Tab-separated table of C-alpha atoms in Angstrom:
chain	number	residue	atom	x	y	z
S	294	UNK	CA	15.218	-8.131	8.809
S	295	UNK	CA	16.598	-7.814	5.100
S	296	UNK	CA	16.054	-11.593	3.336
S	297	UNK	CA	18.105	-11.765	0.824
S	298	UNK	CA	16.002	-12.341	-2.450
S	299	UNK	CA	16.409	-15.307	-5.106
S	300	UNK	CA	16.034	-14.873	-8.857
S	301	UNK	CA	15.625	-18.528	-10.162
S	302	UNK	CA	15.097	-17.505	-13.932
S	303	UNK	CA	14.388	-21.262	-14.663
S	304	UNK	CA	11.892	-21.712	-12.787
S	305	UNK	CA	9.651	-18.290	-13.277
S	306	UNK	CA	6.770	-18.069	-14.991
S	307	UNK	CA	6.975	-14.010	-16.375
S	308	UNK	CA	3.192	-13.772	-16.845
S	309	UNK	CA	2.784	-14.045	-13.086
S	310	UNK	CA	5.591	-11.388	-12.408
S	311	UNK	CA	5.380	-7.810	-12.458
S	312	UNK	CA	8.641	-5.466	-12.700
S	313	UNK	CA	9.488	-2.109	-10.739
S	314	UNK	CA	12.179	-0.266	-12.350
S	315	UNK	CA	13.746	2.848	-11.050
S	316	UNK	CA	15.585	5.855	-12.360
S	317	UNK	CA	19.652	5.061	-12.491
S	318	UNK	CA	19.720	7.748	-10.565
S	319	UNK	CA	17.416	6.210	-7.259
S	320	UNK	CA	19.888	5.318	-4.371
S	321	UNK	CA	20.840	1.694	-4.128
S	322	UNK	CA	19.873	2.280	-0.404
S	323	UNK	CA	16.377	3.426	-1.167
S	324	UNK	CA	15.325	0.699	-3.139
S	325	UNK	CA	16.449	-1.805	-0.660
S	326	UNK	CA	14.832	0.195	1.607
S	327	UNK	CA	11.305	-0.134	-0.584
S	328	UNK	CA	11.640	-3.740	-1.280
S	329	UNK	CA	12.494	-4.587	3.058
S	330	UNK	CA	9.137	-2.763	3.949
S	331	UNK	CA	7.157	-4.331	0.902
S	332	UNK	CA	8.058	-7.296	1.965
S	333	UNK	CA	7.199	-6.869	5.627
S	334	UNK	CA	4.059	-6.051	4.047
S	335	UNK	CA	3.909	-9.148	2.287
S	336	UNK	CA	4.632	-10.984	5.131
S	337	UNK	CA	0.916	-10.051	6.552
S	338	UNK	CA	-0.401	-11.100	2.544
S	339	UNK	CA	-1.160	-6.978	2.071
S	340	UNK	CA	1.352	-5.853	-0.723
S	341	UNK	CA	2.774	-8.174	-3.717
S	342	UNK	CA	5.486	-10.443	-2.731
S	343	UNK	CA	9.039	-9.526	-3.363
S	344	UNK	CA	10.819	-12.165	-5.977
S	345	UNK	CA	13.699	-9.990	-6.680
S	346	UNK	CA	15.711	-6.946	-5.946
S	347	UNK	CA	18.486	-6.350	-8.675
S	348	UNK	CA	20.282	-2.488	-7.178
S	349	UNK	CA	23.016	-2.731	-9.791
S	350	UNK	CA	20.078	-2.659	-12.779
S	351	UNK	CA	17.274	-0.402	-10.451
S	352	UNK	CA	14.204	-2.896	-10.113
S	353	UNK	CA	12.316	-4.478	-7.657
S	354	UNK	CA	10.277	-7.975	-9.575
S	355	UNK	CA	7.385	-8.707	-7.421
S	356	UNK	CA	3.925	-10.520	-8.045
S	357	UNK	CA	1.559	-9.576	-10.683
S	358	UNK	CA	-1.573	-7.858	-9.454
S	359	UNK	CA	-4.794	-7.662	-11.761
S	360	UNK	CA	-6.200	-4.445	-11.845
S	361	UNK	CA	-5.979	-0.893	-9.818
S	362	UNK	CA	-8.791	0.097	-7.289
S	363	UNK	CA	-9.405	2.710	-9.798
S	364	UNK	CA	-10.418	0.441	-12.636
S	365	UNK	CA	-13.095	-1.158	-9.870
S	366	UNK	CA	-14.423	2.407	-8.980
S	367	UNK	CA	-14.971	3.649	-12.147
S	368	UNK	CA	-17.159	0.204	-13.308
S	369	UNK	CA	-18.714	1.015	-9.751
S	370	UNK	CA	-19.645	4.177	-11.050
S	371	UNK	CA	-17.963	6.140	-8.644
S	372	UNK	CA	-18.567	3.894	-5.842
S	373	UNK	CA	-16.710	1.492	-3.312
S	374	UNK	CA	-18.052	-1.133	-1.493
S	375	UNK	CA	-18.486	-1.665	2.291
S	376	UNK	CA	-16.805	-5.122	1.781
S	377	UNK	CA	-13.835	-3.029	-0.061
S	378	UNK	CA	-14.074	-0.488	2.276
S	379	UNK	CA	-13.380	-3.539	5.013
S	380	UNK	CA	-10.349	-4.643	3.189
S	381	UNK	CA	-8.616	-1.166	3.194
S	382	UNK	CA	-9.507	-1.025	6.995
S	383	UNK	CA	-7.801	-4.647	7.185
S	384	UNK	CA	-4.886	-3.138	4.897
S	385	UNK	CA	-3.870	-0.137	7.785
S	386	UNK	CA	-4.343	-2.306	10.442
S	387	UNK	CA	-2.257	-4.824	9.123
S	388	UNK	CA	0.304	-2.282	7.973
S	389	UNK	CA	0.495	-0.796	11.244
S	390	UNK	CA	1.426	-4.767	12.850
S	391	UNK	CA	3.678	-4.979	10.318
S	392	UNK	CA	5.339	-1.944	11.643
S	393	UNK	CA	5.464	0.011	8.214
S	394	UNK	CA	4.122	2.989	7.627
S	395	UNK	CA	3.138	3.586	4.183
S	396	UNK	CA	2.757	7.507	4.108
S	397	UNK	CA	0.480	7.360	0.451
S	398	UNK	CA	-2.983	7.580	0.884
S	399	UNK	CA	-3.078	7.469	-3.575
S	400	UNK	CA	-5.735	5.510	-4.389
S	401	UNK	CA	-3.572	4.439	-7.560
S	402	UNK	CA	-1.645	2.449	-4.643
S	403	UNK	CA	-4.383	-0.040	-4.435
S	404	UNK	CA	-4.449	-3.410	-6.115
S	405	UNK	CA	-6.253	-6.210	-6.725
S	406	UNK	CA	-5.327	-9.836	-7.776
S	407	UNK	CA	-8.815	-11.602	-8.008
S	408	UNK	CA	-10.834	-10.217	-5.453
S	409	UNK	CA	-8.466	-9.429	-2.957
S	410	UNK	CA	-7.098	-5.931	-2.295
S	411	UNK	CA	-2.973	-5.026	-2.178
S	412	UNK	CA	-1.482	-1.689	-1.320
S	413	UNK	CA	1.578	-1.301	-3.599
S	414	UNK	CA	4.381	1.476	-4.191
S	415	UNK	CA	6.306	1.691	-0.646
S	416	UNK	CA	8.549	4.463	-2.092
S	417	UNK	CA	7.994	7.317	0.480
S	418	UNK	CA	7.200	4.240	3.079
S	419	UNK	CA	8.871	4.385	6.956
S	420	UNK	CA	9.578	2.042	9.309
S	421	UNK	CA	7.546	2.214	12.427
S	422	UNK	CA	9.757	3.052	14.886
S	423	UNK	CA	9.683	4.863	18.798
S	424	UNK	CA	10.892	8.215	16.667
S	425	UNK	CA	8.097	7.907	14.186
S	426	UNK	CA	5.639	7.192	17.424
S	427	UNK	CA	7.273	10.540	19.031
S	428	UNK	CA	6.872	12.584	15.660
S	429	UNK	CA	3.279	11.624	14.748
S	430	UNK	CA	2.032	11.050	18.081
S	431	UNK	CA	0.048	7.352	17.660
S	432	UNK	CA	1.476	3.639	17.150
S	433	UNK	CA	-0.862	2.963	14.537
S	434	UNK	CA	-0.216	5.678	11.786
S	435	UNK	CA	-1.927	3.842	8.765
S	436	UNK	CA	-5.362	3.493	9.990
S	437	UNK	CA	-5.329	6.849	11.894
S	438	UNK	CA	-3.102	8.716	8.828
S	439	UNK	CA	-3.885	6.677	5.848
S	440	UNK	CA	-7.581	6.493	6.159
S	441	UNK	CA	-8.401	9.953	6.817
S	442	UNK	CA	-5.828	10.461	3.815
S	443	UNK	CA	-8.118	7.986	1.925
S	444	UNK	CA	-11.427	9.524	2.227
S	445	UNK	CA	-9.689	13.079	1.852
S	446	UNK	CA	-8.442	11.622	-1.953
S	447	UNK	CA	-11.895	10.520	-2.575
S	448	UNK	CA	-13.685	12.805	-1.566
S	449	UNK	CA	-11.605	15.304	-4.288
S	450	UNK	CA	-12.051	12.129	-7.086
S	451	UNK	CA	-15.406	13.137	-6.412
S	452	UNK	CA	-16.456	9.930	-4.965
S	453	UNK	CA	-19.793	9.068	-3.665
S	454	UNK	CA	-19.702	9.148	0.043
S	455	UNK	CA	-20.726	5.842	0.297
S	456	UNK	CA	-17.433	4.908	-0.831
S	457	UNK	CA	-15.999	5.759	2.532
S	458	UNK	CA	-19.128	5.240	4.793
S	459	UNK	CA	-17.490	2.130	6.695
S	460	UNK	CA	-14.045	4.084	6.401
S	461	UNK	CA	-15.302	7.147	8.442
S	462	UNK	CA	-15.966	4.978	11.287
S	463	UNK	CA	-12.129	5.129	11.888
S	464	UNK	CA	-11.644	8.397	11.841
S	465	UNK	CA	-11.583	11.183	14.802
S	466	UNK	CA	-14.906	12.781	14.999
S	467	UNK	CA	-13.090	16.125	15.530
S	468	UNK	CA	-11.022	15.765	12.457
S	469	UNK	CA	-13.738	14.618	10.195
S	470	UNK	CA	-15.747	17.776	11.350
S	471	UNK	CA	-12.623	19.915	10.199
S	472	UNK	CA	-12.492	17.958	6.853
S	473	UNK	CA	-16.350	18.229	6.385
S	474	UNK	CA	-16.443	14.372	6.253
């Protein structure tokens, strides 16, 4: 599952890269462990694509996104569109073929490059696995966890709730009663 990355330095052009560094003191094993689920993410063209992972120096060098999804809310005035909304939607449901559970419903975790939408940040990330199934009781953990997780961080960013009209669609009716969705 782990490919092992490549860090051509003559052929890189550093305005398209972005770098993740981590504390000395992060585990060797836990960055690894961020970069092999980012890139199963990338694999499905959801999160930035992995260039490098250097564990001796603590950084992960990935594509360079453009802007967060809070940038594009606050020129929205608060708002997010139904055609953003539709790209988060496509975001879980591609995490959860991807078998990676991201576990961060932050909106700060949300990127775009042009017009397209990327979930970054798979720190606190899990594999989707038969004992993850067992634990949280579903197969498809992002778009039944992450988007009620979503509109819940919204909702306290004050949001207008047309920024997750097309998002409450996927949600349980019972638990957007108890969340006063």
């Amino acid at each position: 599952m782990y490919r092992s990355f490549m860090f051509n330095k003559k052929h890189i052009n550093l305005a398209k890269l972005m770098i993740e560094t981590f504390k000395k003191t992060k585990s060797s094993d836990r960055i690894k462990r961020e970069a092999i689920l980012q890139d199963m993410a990338a694999e499905y063209g959801i999160a930035p694509k992995i260039i490098d992972v250097d564990l001796e120096n603590k950084y992960i060098v990935m594509e360079k996104m453009d802007k967060h999804l809070t940038d594009v809310i606050s020129k929205q005035e608060g708002d997010i569109t139904e055609s953003q909304q539709k790209q988060i939607i496509k975001i879980f449901k591609s995490l959860d073929k991807a078998k990676v559970f991201h576990n961060d419903a932050n909106i700060l975790n949300y990127m775009f490059r042009k017009q397209k939408l990327f979930i970054i940040d798979f720190g606190i990330s899990q594999e989707i696995d038969d004992k993850l199934i067992k634990k949280l009781g579903t197969n498809t953990p992002n778009i039944e966890r992450m988007t009620l997780g979503f509109i819940i961080t919204l909702k306290k960013q004050n949001c207008k709730t047309s920024s997750y009209s097309h998002l409450i669609k996927y949600i349980n009716t019972d638990e957007a009663k108890d969340f006063k969705l």
